[in-house]
Tab-separated table of C-alpha atoms in Angstrom:
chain	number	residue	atom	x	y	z
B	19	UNK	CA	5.855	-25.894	-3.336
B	20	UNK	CA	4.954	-27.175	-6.999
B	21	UNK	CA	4.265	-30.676	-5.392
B	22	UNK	CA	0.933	-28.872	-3.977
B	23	UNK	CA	-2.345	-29.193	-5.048
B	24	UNK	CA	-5.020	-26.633	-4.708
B	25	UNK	CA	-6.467	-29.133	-1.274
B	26	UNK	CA	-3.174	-28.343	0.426
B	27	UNK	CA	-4.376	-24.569	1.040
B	28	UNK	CA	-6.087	-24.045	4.324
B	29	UNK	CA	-7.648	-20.694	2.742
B	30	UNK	CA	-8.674	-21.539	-1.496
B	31	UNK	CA	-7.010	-18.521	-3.637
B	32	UNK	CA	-5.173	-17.054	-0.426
B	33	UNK	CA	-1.844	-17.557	-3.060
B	34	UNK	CA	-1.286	-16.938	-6.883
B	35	UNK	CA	-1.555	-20.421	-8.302
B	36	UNK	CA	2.173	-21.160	-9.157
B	37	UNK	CA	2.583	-21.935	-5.625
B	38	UNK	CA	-0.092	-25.260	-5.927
B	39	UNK	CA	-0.529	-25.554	-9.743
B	40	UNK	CA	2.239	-25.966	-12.622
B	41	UNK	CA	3.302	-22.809	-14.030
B	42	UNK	CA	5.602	-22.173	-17.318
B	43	UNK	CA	6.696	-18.894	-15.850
B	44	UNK	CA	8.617	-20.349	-12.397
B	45	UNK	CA	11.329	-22.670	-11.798
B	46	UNK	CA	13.589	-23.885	-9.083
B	47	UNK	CA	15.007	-20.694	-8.210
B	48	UNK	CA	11.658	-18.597	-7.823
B	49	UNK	CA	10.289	-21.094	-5.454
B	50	UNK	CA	13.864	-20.934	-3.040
B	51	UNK	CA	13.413	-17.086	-3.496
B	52	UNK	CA	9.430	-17.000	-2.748
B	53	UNK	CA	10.562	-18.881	0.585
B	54	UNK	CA	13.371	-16.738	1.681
B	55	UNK	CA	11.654	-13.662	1.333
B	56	UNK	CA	8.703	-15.162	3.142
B	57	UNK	CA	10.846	-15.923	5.632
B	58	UNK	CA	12.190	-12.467	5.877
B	59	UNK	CA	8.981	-10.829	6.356
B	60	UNK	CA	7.206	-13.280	7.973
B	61	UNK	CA	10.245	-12.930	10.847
B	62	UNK	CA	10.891	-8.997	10.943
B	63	UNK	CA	8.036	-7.225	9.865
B	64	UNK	CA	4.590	-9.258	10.094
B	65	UNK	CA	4.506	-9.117	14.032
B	66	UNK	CA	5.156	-5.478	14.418
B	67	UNK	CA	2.978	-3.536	11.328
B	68	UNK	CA	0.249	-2.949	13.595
B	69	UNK	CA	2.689	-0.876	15.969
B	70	UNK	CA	4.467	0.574	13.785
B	71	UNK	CA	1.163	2.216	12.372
B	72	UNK	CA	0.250	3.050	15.336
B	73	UNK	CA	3.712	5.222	15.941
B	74	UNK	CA	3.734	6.290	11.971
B	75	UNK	CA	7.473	4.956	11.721
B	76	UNK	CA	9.455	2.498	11.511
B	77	UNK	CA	13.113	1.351	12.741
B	78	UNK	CA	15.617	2.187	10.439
B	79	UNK	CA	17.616	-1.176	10.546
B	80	UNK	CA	15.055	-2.171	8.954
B	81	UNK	CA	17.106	-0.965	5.469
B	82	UNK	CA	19.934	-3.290	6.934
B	83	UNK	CA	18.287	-6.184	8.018
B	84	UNK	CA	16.590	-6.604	4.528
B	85	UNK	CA	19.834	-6.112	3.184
B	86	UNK	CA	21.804	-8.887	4.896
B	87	UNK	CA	18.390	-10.503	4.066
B	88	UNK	CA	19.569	-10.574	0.769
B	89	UNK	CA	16.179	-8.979	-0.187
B	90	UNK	CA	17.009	-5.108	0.114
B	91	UNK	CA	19.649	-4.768	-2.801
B	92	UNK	CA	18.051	-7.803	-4.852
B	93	UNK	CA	17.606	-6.604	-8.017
B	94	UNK	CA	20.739	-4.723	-8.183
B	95	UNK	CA	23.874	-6.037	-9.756
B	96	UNK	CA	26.864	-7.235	-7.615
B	97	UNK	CA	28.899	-4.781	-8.794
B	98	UNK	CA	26.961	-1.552	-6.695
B	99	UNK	CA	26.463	-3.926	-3.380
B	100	UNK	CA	23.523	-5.885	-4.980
B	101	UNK	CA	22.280	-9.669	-4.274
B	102	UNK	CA	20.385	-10.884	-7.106
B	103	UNK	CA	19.243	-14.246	-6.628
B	104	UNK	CA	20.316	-16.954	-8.780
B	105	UNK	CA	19.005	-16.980	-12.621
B	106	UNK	CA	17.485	-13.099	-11.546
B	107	UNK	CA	14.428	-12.007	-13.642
B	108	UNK	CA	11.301	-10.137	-13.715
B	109	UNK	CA	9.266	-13.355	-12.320
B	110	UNK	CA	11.674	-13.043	-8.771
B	111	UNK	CA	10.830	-8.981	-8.890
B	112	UNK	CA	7.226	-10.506	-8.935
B	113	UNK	CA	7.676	-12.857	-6.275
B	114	UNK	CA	9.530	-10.358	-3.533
B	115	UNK	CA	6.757	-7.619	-4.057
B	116	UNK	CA	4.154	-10.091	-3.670
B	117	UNK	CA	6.009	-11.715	-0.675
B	118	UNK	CA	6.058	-8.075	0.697
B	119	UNK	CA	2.970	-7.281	0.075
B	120	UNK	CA	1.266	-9.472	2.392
B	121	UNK	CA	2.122	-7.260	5.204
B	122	UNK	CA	-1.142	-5.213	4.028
B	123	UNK	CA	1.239	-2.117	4.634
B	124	UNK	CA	2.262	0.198	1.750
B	125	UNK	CA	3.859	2.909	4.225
B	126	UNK	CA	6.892	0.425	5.284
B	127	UNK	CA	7.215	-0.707	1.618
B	128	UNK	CA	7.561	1.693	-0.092
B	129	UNK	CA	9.770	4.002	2.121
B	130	UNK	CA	11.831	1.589	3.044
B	131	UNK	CA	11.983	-1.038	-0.042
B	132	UNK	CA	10.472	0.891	-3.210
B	133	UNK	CA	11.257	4.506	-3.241
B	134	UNK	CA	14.967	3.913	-3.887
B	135	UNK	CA	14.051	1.588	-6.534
B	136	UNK	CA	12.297	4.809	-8.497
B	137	UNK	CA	14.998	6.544	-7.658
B	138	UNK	CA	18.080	4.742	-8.644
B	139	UNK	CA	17.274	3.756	-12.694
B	140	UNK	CA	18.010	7.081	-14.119
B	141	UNK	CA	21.531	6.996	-13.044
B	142	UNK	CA	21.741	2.963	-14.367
B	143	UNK	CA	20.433	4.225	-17.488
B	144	UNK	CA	22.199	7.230	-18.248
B	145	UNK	CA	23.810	8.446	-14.825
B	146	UNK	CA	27.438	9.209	-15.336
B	147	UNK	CA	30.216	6.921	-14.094
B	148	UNK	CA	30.820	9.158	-11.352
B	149	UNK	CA	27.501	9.258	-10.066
B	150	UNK	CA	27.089	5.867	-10.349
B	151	UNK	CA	30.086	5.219	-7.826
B	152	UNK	CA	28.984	8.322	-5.183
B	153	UNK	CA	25.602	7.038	-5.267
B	154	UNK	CA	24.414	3.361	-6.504
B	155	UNK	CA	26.730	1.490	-3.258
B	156	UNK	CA	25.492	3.903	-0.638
B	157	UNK	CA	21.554	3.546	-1.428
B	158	UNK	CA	21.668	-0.612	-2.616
B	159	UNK	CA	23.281	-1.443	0.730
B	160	UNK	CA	21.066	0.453	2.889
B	161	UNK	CA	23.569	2.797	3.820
B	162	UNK	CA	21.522	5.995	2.443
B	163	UNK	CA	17.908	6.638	1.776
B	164	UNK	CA	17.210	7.956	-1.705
B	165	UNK	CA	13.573	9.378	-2.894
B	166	UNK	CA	11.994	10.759	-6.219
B	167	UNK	CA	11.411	14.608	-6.480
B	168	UNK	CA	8.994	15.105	-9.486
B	169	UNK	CA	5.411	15.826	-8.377
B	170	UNK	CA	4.861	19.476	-7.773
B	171	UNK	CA	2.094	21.407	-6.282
B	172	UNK	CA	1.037	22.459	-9.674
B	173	UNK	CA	2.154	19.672	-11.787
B	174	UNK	CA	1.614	16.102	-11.177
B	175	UNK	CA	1.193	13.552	-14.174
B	176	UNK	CA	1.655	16.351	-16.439
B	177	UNK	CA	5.696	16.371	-15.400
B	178	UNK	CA	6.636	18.764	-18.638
B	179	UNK	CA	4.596	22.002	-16.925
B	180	UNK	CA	7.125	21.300	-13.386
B	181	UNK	CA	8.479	24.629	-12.196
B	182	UNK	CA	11.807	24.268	-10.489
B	183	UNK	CA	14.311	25.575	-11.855
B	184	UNK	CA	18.382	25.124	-11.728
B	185	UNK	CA	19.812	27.985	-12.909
B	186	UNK	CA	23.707	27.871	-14.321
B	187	UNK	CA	26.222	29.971	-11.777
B	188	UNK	CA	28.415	32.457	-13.778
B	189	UNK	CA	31.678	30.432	-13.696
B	190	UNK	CA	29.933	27.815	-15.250
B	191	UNK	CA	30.098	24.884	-12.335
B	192	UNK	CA	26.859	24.667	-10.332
B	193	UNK	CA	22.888	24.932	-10.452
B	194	UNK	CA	21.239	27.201	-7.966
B	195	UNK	CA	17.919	24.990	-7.554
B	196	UNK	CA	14.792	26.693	-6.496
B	197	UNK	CA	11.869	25.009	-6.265
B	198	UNK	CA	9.039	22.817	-4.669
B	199	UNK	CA	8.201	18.682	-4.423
B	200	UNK	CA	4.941	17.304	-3.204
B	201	UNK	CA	4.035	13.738	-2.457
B	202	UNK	CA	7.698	12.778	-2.019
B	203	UNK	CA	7.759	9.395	-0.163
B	204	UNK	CA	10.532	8.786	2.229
B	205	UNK	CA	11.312	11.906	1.865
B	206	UNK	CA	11.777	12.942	5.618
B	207	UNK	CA	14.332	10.499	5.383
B	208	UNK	CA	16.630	10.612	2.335
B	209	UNK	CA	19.727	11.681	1.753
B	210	UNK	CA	19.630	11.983	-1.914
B	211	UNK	CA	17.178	13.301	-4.074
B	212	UNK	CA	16.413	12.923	-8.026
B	213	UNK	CA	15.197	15.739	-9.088
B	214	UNK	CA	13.095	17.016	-12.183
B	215	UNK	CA	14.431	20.838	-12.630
B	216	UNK	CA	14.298	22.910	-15.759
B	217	UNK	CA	18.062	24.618	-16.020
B	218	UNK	CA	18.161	28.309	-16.921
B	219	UNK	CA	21.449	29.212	-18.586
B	220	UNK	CA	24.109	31.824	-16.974
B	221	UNK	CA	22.173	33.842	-19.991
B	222	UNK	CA	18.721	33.913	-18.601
B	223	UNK	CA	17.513	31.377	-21.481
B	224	UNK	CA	15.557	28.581	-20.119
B	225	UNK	CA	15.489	25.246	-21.449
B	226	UNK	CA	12.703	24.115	-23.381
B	227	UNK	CA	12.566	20.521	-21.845
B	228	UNK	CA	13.161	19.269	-18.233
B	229	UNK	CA	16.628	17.715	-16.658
B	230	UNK	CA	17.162	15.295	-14.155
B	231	UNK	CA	19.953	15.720	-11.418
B	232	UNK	CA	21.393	14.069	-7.752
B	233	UNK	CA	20.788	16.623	-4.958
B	234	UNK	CA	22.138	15.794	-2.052
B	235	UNK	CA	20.378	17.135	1.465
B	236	UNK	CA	24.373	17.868	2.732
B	237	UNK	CA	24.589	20.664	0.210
B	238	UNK	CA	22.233	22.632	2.508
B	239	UNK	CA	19.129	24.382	1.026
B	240	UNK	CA	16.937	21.209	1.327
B	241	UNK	CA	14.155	21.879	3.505
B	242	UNK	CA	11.498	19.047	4.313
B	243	UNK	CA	8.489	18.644	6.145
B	244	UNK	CA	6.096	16.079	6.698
B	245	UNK	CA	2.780	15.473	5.383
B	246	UNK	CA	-0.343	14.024	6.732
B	247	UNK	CA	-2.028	11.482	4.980
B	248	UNK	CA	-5.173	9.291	4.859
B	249	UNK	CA	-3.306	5.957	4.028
B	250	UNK	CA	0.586	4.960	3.940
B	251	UNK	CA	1.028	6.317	7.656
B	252	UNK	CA	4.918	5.011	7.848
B	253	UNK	CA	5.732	6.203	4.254
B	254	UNK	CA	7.191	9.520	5.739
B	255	UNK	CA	5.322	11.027	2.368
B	256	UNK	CA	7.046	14.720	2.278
B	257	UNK	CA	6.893	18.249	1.528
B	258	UNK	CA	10.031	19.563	-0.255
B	259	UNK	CA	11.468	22.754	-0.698
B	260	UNK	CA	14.781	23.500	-2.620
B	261	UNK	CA	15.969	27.686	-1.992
B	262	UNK	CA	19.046	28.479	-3.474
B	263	UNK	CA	20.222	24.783	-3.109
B	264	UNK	CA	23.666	24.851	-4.741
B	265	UNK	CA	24.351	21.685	-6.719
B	266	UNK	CA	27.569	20.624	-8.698
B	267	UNK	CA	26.804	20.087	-12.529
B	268	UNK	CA	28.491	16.783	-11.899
B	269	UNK	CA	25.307	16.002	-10.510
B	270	UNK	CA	22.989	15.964	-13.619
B	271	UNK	CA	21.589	12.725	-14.699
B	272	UNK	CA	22.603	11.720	-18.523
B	273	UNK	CA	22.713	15.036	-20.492
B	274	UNK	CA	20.675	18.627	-19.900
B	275	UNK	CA	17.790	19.060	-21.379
B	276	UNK	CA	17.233	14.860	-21.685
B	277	UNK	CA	15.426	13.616	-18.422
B	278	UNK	CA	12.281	12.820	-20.054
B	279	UNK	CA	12.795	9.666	-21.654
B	280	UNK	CA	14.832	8.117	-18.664
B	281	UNK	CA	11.696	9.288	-16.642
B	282	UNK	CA	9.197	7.720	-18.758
B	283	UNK	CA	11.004	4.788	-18.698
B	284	UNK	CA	10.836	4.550	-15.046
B	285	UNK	CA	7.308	4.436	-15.014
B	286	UNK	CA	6.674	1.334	-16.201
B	287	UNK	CA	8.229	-0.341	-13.148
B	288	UNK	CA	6.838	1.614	-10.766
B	289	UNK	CA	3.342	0.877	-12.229
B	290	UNK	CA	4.264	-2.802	-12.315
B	291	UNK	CA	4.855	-2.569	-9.076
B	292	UNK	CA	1.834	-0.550	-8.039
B	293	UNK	CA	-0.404	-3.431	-9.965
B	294	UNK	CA	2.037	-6.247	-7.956
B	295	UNK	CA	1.128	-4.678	-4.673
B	296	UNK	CA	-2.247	-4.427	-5.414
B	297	UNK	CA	-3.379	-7.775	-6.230
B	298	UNK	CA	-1.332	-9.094	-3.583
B	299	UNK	CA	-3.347	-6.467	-1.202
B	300	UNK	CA	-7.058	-7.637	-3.044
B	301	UNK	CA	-5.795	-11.539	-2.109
B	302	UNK	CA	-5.220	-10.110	1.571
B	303	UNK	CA	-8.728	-8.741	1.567
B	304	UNK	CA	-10.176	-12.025	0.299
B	305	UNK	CA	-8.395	-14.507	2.649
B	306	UNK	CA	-9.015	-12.353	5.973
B	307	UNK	CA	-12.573	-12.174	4.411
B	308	UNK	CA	-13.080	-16.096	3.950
B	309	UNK	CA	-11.514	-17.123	7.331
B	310	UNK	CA	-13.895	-14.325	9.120
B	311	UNK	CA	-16.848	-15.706	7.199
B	312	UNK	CA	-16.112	-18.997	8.217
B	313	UNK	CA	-15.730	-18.497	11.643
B	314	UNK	CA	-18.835	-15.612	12.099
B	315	UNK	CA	-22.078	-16.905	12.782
B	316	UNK	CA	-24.996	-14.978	11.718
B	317	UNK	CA	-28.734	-16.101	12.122
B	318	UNK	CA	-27.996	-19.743	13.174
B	319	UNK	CA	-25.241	-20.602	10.714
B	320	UNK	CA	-21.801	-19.710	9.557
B	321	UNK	CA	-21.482	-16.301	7.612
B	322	UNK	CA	-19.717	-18.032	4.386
B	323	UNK	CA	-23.158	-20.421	4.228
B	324	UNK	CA	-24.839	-17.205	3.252
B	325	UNK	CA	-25.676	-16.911	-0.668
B	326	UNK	CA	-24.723	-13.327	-0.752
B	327	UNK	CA	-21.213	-13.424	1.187
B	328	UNK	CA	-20.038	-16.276	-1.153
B	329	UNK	CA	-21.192	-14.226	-4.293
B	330	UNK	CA	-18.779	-11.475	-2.952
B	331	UNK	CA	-16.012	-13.841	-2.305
B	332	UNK	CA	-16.409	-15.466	-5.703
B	333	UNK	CA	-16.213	-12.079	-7.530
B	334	UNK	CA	-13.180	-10.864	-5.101
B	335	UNK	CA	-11.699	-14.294	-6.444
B	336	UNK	CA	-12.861	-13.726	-10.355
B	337	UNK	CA	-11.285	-10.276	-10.185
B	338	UNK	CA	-7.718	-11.125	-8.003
B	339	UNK	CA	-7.339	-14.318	-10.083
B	340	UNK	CA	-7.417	-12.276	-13.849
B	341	UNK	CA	-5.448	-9.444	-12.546
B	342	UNK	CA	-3.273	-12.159	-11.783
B	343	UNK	CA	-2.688	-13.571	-15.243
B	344	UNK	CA	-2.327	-10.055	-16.338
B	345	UNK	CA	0.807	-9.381	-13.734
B	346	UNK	CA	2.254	-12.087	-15.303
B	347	UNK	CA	1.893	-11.815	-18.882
B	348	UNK	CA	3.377	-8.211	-18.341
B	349	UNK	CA	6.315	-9.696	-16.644
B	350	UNK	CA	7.358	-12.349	-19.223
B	351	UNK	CA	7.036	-9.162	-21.673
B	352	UNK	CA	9.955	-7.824	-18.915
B	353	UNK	CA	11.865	-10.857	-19.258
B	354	UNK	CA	11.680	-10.557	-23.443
B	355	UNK	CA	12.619	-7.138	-23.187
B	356	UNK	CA	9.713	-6.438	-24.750
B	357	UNK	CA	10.496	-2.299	-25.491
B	358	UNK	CA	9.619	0.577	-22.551
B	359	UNK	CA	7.441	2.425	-25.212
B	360	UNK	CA	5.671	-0.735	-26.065
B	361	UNK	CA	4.659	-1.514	-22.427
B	362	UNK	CA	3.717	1.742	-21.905
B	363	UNK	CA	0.050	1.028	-22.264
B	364	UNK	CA	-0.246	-2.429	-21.222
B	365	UNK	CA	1.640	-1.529	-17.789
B	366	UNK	CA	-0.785	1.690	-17.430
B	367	UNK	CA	-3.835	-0.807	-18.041
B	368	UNK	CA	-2.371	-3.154	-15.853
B	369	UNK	CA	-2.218	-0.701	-13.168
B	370	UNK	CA	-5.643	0.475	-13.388
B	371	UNK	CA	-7.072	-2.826	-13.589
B	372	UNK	CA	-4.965	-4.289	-10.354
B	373	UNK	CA	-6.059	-1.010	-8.183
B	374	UNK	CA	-9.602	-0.874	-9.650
B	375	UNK	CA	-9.724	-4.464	-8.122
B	376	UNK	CA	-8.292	-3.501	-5.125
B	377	UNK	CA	-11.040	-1.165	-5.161
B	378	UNK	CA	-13.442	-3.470	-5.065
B	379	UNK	CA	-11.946	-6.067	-2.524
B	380	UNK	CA	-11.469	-3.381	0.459
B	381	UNK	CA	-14.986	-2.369	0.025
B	382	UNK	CA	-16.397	-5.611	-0.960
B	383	UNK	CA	-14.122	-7.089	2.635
B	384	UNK	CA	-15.218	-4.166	4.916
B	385	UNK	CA	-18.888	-5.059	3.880
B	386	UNK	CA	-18.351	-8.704	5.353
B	387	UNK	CA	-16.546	-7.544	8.547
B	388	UNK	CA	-19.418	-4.915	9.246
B	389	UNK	CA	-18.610	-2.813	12.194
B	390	UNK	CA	-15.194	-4.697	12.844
B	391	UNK	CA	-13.940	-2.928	9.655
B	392	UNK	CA	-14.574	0.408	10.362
B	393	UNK	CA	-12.343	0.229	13.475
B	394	UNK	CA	-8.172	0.367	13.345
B	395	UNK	CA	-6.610	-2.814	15.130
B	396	UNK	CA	-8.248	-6.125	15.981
B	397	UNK	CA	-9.421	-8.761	13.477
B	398	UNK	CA	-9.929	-6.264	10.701
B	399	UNK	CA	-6.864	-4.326	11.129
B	400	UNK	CA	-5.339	-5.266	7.476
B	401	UNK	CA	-8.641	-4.237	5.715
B	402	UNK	CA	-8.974	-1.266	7.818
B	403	UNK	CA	-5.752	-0.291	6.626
B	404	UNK	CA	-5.883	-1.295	3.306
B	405	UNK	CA	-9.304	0.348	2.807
B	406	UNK	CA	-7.329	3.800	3.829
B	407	UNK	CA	-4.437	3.131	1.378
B	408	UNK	CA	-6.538	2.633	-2.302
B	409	UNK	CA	-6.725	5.648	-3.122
B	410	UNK	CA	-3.047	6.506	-2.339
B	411	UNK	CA	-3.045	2.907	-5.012
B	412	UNK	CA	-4.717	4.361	-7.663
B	413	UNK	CA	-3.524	8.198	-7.895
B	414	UNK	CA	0.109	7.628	-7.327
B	415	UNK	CA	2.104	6.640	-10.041
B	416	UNK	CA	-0.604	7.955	-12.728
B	417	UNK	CA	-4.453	8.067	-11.789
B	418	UNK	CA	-6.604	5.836	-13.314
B	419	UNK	CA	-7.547	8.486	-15.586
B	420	UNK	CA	-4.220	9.902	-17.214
B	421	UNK	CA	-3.343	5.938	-17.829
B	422	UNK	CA	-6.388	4.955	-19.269
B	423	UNK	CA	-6.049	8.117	-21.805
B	424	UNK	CA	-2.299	7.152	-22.251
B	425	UNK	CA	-2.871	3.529	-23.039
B	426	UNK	CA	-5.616	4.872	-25.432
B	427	UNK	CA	-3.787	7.668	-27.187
B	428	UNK	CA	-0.730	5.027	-27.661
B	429	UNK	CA	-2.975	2.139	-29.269
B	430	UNK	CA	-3.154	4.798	-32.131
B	431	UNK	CA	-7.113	4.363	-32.452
């Protein structure tokens, strides 16, 4: 791959530019991982998205598959089941999201390859030892489904003002959990949930800040239904509702009272990953838009000889090709270990800047396939779909407007 020039693509600025132009952020290893996982989706997933759309599902050996893959439990340690390439860092993160990505399908990816991975880092963090072995194993290997309970109907980027409550039994040994999740992807599916609660002592006395804790759907009390959406049609997004759910204080995540921080911390990769999928999605836009402009004839000549369709592809390439550079500056700030509270703002930037583009591409793509991308299936089935999914882009993980205001209130103007 870093023998090819930028001639050797059939579509210009269909890939990021490490795979025709030298890079100092890839090496050996990130090229053998870009083609496996390429090969992976290009094998079991590209040739069935459209149908499983069309059915709103998706088989559930897909979790195995990936994980013999080797791409499901990637970015895990061996130790819990994972398969972390060789020389593992943020760049091969990059790489499988992007490789994913190309399906133009955010339902399959993240219910079946991202919610887990929201799910799991409290417990790496600050998860007991005990959690670690009941639960890390299970969800790396594909074995269970895990999901992330925070949003609630009343509280979604403000997480401090959630409601549900775990209040302390009188012997002293369980949470009775009452409460409600919205937006929970993959929830229909999982197994295990982490949970944002606020405990209530035996006393009465509620705590003043929020705790994070494993419920499991086997200890009865879970309810779950699903809920329709404009976009993400596989993602199995969910309705959850915890009454009297009894839960072992085993299960609590680090110490009472001190789930915010782990929380916040978790952001940052799930906005990385938001921005990731994004451009990737943008670059899907662009390429299905060049190769329908070339082929489209429109008043005696091509559709791509036309002034005003190459302006749009030019700024769908101006915009995909900066967000780029950003991705990757944020990810060799990973790989430094640059500090969670210091990325805080560039990652919420980043995210708003990758989706905002995104934005632009699905409209600016839809406008050069006319009709044909108004209507689900055919030629313009990817930006059909991905047209449908920005704004489930932009609002989930933190809209555009809470990260803009964090980025800005953390610069310390």
């Amino acid at each position: 791959m870093s023998s090819k020039t930028k001639k050797s693509l059939e579509i210009p600025y269909s890939e990021p530019s490490f795979h025709y132009s030298p890079s100092p952020y890839y090496k050996a290893t990130h090229y053998e991982w870009q083609r496996k996982v390429r090969a992976f989706v290009e094998k079991e997933m590209m040739p069935y998205i459209d149908k499983w759309e069309r059915q709103q599902d998706f088989p559930a050996d897909l979790h195995t598959k990936a994980y013999e893959a080797g791409i499901y439990g990637a970015m895990y340690p061996q130790e819990y089941g994972g398969t972390p390439p060789k020389d593992c860092d943020p760049f091969h993160d990059l790489i499988m999201i992007d490789e994913l990505s190309r399906t133009g399908c955010g339902g399959v990816l993240w219910s079946c390859f991202y919610a887990f991975g929201i799910a799991l880092p409290p417990i790496f963090e600050v998860g007991s030892q005990y959690l670690k072995d009941r639960i890390l194993r299970n969800v790396i290997t594909g074995k269970k489904i895990m999901s992330l309970a925070i949003t609630e109907p009343g509280a979604g980027s403000d997480v401090a003002n959630i409601k549900t409550t775990a209040k302390e039994t009188d012997d002293g040994q369980h949470y009775i959990v009452n409460g409600e999740k919205y937006f929970i992807t993959a929830g229909m599916k999982a197994e295990y949930f982490t949970v944002a609660v606020r405990t209530i002592s035996k006393e009465g006395v509620p705590h003043k800040n929020i705790s994070l804790m494993v419920i499991e759907r086997s200890f009865g009390g879970v309810h779950t239904s699903r809920m329709k959406t404009q976009g993400w049609l596989t993602s199995t997004t969910t309705y959850v509702v915890f009454r009297n759910c009894r839960v072992p204080k085993s299960h609590i995540i680090g110490q009472e009272g001190l789930g915010f921080k782990p929380l916040m911390h978790n952001f940052n990769h799930e906005r990385f990953i938001f921005a990731t999928m994004a451009n990737r999605y943008s670059r899907v836009c662009l390429e299905e838009s060049i190769k329908y402009a070339r082929g489209r004839e429109t008043f005696g000549k091509p559709l791509i000889k036309h002034q005003v369709i190459r302006h749009k592809i030019g700024n769908m390439i101006k915009k995909i090709e900066a967000t780029q550079a950003y991705i990757e500056e944020i990810a060799y700030k990973m790989k430094m270990k640059v500090a969670d509270e210091q990325l805080g703002g560039p990652v919420a930037l980043l995210k708003v800047q990758a989706t905002q583009t995104m934005d632009f591409c699905t409209r600016e793509a839809t406008q050069i396939f006319g009709g044909r991308g108004y209507i689900r299936g055919g030629r313009a089935s990817k930006v059909e779909r991905l047209y449908r999914e920005v704004r489930s882009m932009a609002i989930a993980g933190g809209s555009e407007e809470i990260l803009v205001d964090l980025a800005v209130r953390q610069a310390r103007l």
